[in-house]
Short mmCIF file of C-alpha atoms in Angstrom, two decimals:
data_model
loop_
_atom_site.label_atom_id
_atom_site.label_comp_id
_atom_site.label_asym_id
_atom_site.label_seq_id
_atom_site.Cartn_x
_atom_site.Cartn_y
_atom_site.Cartn_z
CA MET A 1 8.29 -13.23 29.47
CA ASN A 2 5.15 -11.83 31.05
CA PRO A 3 3.10 -10.00 28.48
CA MET A 4 2.61 -7.07 30.91
CA LYS A 5 6.04 -6.74 31.63
CA GLU A 6 6.90 -6.82 27.81
CA SER A 7 4.61 -4.18 26.97
CA ILE A 8 6.33 -1.73 29.23
CA LYS A 9 9.44 -1.97 27.10
CA LYS A 10 7.55 -1.07 24.11
CA SER A 11 6.36 1.97 22.43
CA LEU A 12 2.99 3.53 23.59
CA SER A 13 1.51 2.55 20.12
CA ASP A 14 2.13 -1.29 20.93
CA ASN A 15 0.26 -1.31 24.13
CA ILE A 16 -2.98 -3.42 24.03
CA LEU A 17 -5.29 -0.56 25.25
CA VAL A 18 -3.99 1.83 22.72
CA LEU A 19 -4.27 -0.76 20.01
CA TYR A 20 -7.97 -1.44 20.98
CA PHE A 21 -8.54 2.31 20.80
CA LEU A 22 -7.28 2.65 17.36
CA SER A 23 -9.25 -0.53 16.13
CA ALA A 24 -12.47 0.90 17.52
CA LEU A 25 -11.65 4.14 16.10
CA LEU A 26 -11.36 2.54 12.55
CA ILE A 27 -14.61 1.11 12.82
CA ILE A 28 -16.51 3.92 14.23
CA LEU A 29 -15.02 6.45 11.71
CA GLY A 30 -15.25 3.87 8.99
CA GLN A 31 -18.86 3.43 9.41
CA PHE A 32 -19.38 7.19 9.53
CA LEU A 33 -17.38 7.45 6.30
CA GLY A 34 -19.45 4.65 4.74
CA MET A 35 -22.79 6.66 5.51
CA LEU A 36 -21.16 9.66 4.13
CA LEU A 37 -20.35 7.85 0.69
CA GLY A 38 -24.07 6.93 0.67
CA ILE A 39 -23.81 3.82 -1.17
CA PHE A 40 -27.25 2.49 -2.27
CA PRO A 41 -27.44 -0.25 -4.93
CA PHE A 42 -29.80 0.49 -7.84
CA MET A 43 -32.52 -1.66 -7.12
CA THR A 44 -36.51 -1.05 -7.37
CA ASP A 45 -37.00 -3.57 -4.32
CA THR A 46 -37.22 -1.22 -1.54
CA GLU A 47 -36.57 -3.87 1.40
CA ALA A 48 -33.63 -5.24 -0.59
CA ALA A 49 -32.09 -1.71 -1.16
CA VAL A 50 -32.35 -0.81 2.44
CA THR A 51 -30.66 -4.19 3.44
CA ALA A 52 -27.89 -3.84 0.97
CA ALA A 53 -27.23 -0.21 2.05
CA MET A 54 -27.02 -1.13 5.64
CA TYR A 55 -24.22 -3.68 5.01
CA LEU A 56 -22.70 -1.74 2.27
CA SER A 57 -22.01 1.06 4.67
CA PHE A 58 -19.04 -0.94 6.22
CA ILE A 59 -17.12 -0.47 2.87
CA GLY A 60 -15.94 2.93 4.71
CA ILE A 61 -14.33 0.65 7.37
CA TRP A 62 -12.53 -1.03 4.41
CA THR A 63 -11.40 2.35 2.98
CA LEU A 64 -10.16 3.94 5.94
CA THR A 65 -8.21 0.94 7.29
CA LEU A 66 -6.50 0.07 3.96
CA LEU A 67 -5.52 3.71 3.85
CA TYR A 68 -4.30 3.78 7.45
CA LEU A 69 -2.30 0.38 6.71
CA ARG A 70 -0.76 1.86 3.38
CA PHE A 71 0.33 5.08 4.68
CA THR A 72 1.79 4.19 8.16
CA LYS A 73 5.06 2.40 7.58
CA LYS A 74 4.50 0.51 11.06
CA ASN A 75 1.40 -1.28 9.82
CA ARG A 76 2.23 -1.69 6.07
CA PRO A 77 3.58 -5.31 6.36
CA ILE A 78 -0.09 -6.28 7.63
CA LEU A 79 -1.18 -5.71 3.96
CA GLN A 80 0.72 -8.93 3.19
CA ALA A 81 -2.20 -10.76 5.23
CA VAL A 82 -4.88 -9.02 3.34
CA GLY A 83 -3.89 -9.81 -0.29
CA ARG A 84 -2.72 -12.84 -2.22
CA ASN A 85 0.77 -12.91 -0.45
CA ALA A 86 -0.61 -14.79 2.24
CA ALA A 87 -0.40 -18.42 1.44
CA GLY A 88 -3.79 -19.29 2.65
CA ASN A 89 -5.60 -16.38 0.69
CA ASN A 90 -6.89 -18.41 -2.24
CA TRP A 91 -10.35 -19.51 -3.82
CA LYS A 92 -10.16 -22.93 -2.08
CA ASN A 93 -10.11 -21.37 1.24
CA LEU A 94 -12.71 -18.76 0.37
CA LEU A 95 -15.07 -21.57 -0.45
CA LEU A 96 -14.30 -23.61 2.66
CA GLY A 97 -14.94 -20.50 4.79
CA THR A 98 -18.20 -20.04 3.04
CA ALA A 99 -19.30 -23.76 3.56
CA LEU A 100 -18.25 -23.74 7.14
CA GLY A 101 -20.21 -20.75 7.89
CA PHE A 102 -23.28 -22.07 6.43
CA GLY A 103 -22.78 -25.30 7.84
CA LEU A 104 -22.16 -24.42 11.55
CA ASN A 105 -24.82 -21.73 11.52
CA GLY A 106 -27.07 -24.35 9.63
CA ILE A 107 -26.60 -26.65 12.52
CA CYS A 108 -27.84 -24.17 15.19
CA ILE A 109 -30.76 -23.23 13.24
CA LEU A 110 -31.81 -26.85 12.58
CA ALA A 111 -31.31 -27.52 16.46
CA ALA A 112 -33.72 -24.58 17.08
CA TRP A 113 -36.08 -25.62 14.52
CA ILE A 114 -36.27 -29.39 15.64
CA ASN A 115 -36.85 -28.12 19.26
CA LYS A 116 -39.90 -26.08 17.85
CA ASP A 117 -38.24 -22.74 19.21
CA ILE A 118 -38.77 -21.18 15.89
CA SER A 119 -41.18 -21.50 13.13
CA LEU A 120 -40.07 -20.26 9.48
CA TYR A 121 -42.15 -19.64 6.32
CA TYR A 122 -41.23 -18.99 2.91
CA ASP A 123 -41.45 -15.28 1.72
CA SER A 124 -39.69 -14.94 -1.54
CA PHE A 125 -36.38 -15.57 -3.59
CA ARG A 126 -35.19 -12.67 -6.09
CA PRO A 127 -32.09 -13.73 -7.45
CA VAL A 128 -30.69 -10.40 -8.19
CA SER A 129 -31.49 -8.90 -4.87
CA PHE A 130 -30.03 -12.33 -3.27
CA VAL A 131 -26.63 -11.97 -4.87
CA ILE A 132 -26.35 -8.18 -4.27
CA ILE A 133 -27.12 -8.46 -0.69
CA PHE A 134 -24.58 -11.49 -0.26
CA ILE A 135 -21.91 -9.14 -1.69
CA ALA A 136 -23.15 -6.47 0.69
CA VAL A 137 -23.03 -8.83 3.61
CA PHE A 138 -19.38 -10.10 2.68
CA VAL A 139 -18.29 -6.30 2.57
CA GLN A 140 -19.76 -5.84 6.39
CA SER A 141 -18.27 -9.22 7.72
CA SER A 142 -14.99 -8.84 5.79
CA ALA A 143 -14.57 -5.17 7.16
CA GLU A 144 -14.97 -6.62 10.70
CA GLU A 145 -12.48 -9.15 9.93
CA LEU A 146 -9.93 -6.62 8.44
CA VAL A 147 -9.89 -4.59 11.58
CA CYS A 148 -9.98 -7.51 14.54
CA ARG A 149 -8.30 -10.59 12.59
CA GLY A 150 -6.12 -8.17 10.12
CA PHE A 151 -4.98 -5.05 11.85
CA LEU A 152 -5.33 -5.83 15.73
CA TYR A 153 -4.49 -9.51 15.60
CA GLN A 154 -1.11 -8.92 13.70
CA ARG A 155 -0.28 -5.84 15.71
CA LEU A 156 -0.66 -7.92 18.89
CA ARG A 157 1.34 -10.47 17.24
CA ARG A 158 4.28 -7.95 16.85
CA SER A 159 4.02 -6.47 20.25
CA TYR A 160 3.64 -9.78 22.27
CA GLN A 161 5.55 -13.02 21.78
CA ASN A 162 2.77 -15.46 23.04
CA PRO A 163 0.28 -15.94 20.02
CA ALA A 164 -2.25 -16.58 22.59
CA VAL A 165 -2.45 -12.83 23.54
CA ALA A 166 -3.22 -11.89 19.90
CA ILE A 167 -5.81 -14.62 19.59
CA ILE A 168 -7.71 -13.75 22.74
CA GLY A 169 -6.97 -10.04 22.82
CA ASN A 170 -8.56 -9.37 19.37
CA SER A 171 -11.47 -11.70 20.43
CA MET A 172 -12.41 -9.55 23.55
CA LEU A 173 -12.41 -6.49 21.38
CA PHE A 174 -14.60 -8.43 18.88
CA ALA A 175 -17.13 -9.23 21.52
CA LEU A 176 -16.81 -5.78 23.39
CA LEU A 177 -18.02 -4.02 20.23
CA HIS A 178 -21.19 -5.98 20.42
CA LEU A 179 -22.39 -4.94 23.72
CA THR A 180 -24.51 -2.17 22.37
CA ASN A 181 -26.60 -4.64 20.43
CA GLU A 182 -30.28 -5.10 20.97
CA GLY A 183 -30.89 -7.99 23.07
CA VAL A 184 -27.37 -8.78 24.08
CA THR A 185 -26.87 -11.12 26.94
CA ILE A 186 -23.88 -12.93 28.61
CA LEU A 187 -24.15 -16.09 26.50
CA SER A 188 -24.32 -13.68 23.15
CA VAL A 189 -21.05 -12.01 24.25
CA LEU A 190 -19.57 -15.36 25.08
CA ASN A 191 -20.70 -16.68 21.59
CA ILE A 192 -19.14 -13.81 19.90
CA PHE A 193 -15.89 -14.12 21.70
CA ILE A 194 -15.69 -17.71 20.94
CA VAL A 195 -16.33 -17.21 17.35
CA GLY A 196 -13.52 -14.54 17.39
CA ILE A 197 -11.29 -17.21 18.64
CA LEU A 198 -12.29 -19.58 15.88
CA PHE A 199 -11.60 -17.09 13.22
CA SER A 200 -8.11 -16.31 14.84
CA PHE A 201 -7.31 -20.06 14.82
CA ILE A 202 -8.18 -19.80 10.96
CA VAL A 203 -5.80 -17.01 10.55
CA CYS A 204 -3.17 -18.46 12.99
CA TYR A 205 -2.87 -21.86 11.39
CA MET A 206 -3.98 -21.48 7.91
CA ASP A 207 -2.65 -18.09 7.31
CA SER A 208 -6.00 -17.23 5.55
CA LEU A 209 -7.88 -13.90 6.28
CA TRP A 210 -9.88 -14.76 3.40
CA CYS A 211 -11.37 -18.02 4.94
CA ALA A 212 -12.17 -16.09 8.06
CA MET A 213 -14.06 -13.49 6.07
CA ALA A 214 -15.78 -15.93 4.05
CA MET A 215 -17.13 -17.80 7.16
CA HIS A 216 -18.19 -14.62 8.92
CA ALA A 217 -20.12 -13.48 5.86
CA SER A 218 -21.81 -16.83 5.27
CA TRP A 219 -22.49 -17.18 9.06
CA ASN A 220 -24.25 -13.90 8.93
CA PHE A 221 -26.04 -14.23 5.57
CA THR A 222 -27.33 -17.72 6.55
CA GLN A 223 -29.16 -16.62 9.56
CA ASN A 224 -30.18 -13.06 8.56
CA ILE A 225 -30.87 -13.02 4.80
CA LEU A 226 -31.58 -16.71 4.17
CA PHE A 227 -33.53 -17.57 7.40
CA GLY A 228 -34.84 -14.27 8.55
CA LEU A 229 -33.37 -14.53 12.04
CA PRO A 230 -31.91 -11.74 14.19
CA ASN A 231 -27.91 -11.38 13.35
CA SER A 232 -26.46 -10.32 16.53
CA GLY A 233 -29.92 -8.72 17.52
CA ILE A 234 -30.44 -7.16 14.23
CA VAL A 235 -33.31 -8.32 11.87
CA SER A 236 -32.98 -7.66 8.17
CA PRO A 237 -35.84 -5.85 6.33
CA TYR A 238 -35.19 -8.66 3.45
CA SER A 239 -34.89 -12.45 3.76
CA VAL A 240 -36.00 -15.46 1.68
CA PHE A 241 -37.68 -17.17 4.77
CA ARG A 242 -39.32 -15.28 7.47
CA LEU A 243 -39.71 -15.89 11.16
CA ASP A 244 -42.95 -16.17 12.98
CA THR A 245 -41.96 -14.07 15.83
CA ALA A 246 -45.17 -14.80 17.73
CA ALA A 247 -44.32 -18.51 17.86
CA ALA A 248 -40.49 -17.71 18.67
CA ARG A 249 -39.37 -18.87 22.41
CA ASP A 250 -36.37 -18.76 24.38
CA SER A 251 -34.41 -22.15 25.01
CA PHE A 252 -30.96 -23.80 24.92
CA ALA A 253 -30.99 -23.26 20.97
CA TYR A 254 -32.57 -19.79 20.55
CA ASN A 255 -32.77 -16.52 22.05
CA VAL A 256 -35.72 -14.19 20.94
CA GLY A 257 -33.80 -11.29 21.39
CA PHE A 258 -30.46 -11.98 20.01
CA GLY A 259 -31.12 -15.21 17.91
CA ILE A 260 -29.16 -18.42 17.73
CA GLU A 261 -25.94 -16.55 18.70
CA GLY A 262 -27.27 -15.73 22.39
CA THR A 263 -27.66 -19.49 23.12
CA LEU A 264 -25.71 -22.24 24.99
CA PHE A 265 -26.13 -24.63 21.95
CA ALA A 266 -24.49 -22.36 19.79
CA ASP A 267 -21.64 -21.75 22.18
CA MET A 268 -20.90 -25.29 22.23
CA VAL A 269 -20.83 -25.75 18.62
CA LEU A 270 -18.47 -23.04 18.09
CA VAL A 271 -16.30 -24.24 21.27
CA LEU A 272 -16.18 -27.83 19.36
CA ALA A 273 -15.43 -26.14 16.21
CA CYS A 274 -12.44 -24.08 18.03
CA ILE A 275 -11.14 -27.43 19.54
CA CYS A 276 -11.07 -29.27 16.09
CA MET A 277 -9.38 -26.41 14.46
CA TYR A 278 -6.77 -26.32 17.12
CA LEU A 279 -6.11 -29.77 17.18
CA TRP A 280 -6.01 -29.63 13.29
CA GLY A 281 -3.17 -27.13 13.48
CA ARG A 282 -1.21 -29.01 16.10
CA LYS A 283 -1.47 -32.52 14.31
CA THR A 284 -0.26 -31.00 11.01
CA GLY A 285 2.57 -29.06 12.55
CA ARG A 286 1.23 -25.81 11.66
CA LYS A 287 2.97 -23.04 13.31
CA PRO A 288 1.19 -19.55 14.11
CA VAL A 289 1.69 -17.21 11.07
CA SER A 290 2.75 -13.79 11.53
CA VAL A 291 3.50 -10.98 8.90
CA TRP A 292 6.37 -10.06 11.22
CA ASN A 293 8.37 -13.22 10.79
#
């Protein structure tokens, strides 16, 4: 059945545009709530404290979204995809997602470094700050996954029979939410859309929101905190390595304004990862998982 015709028969709250609005509202109000909570870790290191607080403000999205899912009967089944009830939500897939995020991001950074687009120098490694900021980055990245690959993906699965609508639909919103980021380009928006597809395939075939959360967090942490590169155009006050901004240049592997995410090379790496995940899902006979089944 045509998804557009099918949507007419559903309630207003099942319409994709309404679901986009609700998702954006959860993110905007959640971030505002996070700022009101004023979560600042107890650190004497100012740079690290500012960095951790920047990411930890996303805990407001976690709080608001979980409350919304818990106290709206229509959305309550989505909580199954968030906790241990989902077959793929386990420590193994959490570690796998972390490794995939580090590996894919590392490949992109290595390409930019080999091509001499970036020059990095060691700043400092502070173990306590490093661990606290990793937790903070996980809060930020997992909050975005909770809304996009948790709430929105599952609601689109409920509203439309074809899983492709949920996969493409949530990835489109994910990309649109980054349009206001500094240094955004067509390639960077495409990159965020493609990585949204990859995260959706993980949820779809592995039944693991945790794996997608870990991969998202590891991807962001690797480029922003470990190597000091822009993360979707945003540069962290604290990082282990620093970028020599005067030596940075635009190329197929690096974008001065947006980082590695605004490049053709990163898009190609992510497309290849999507193809591999899709073929793996098909080869192993994995059927798209939905909490509504």
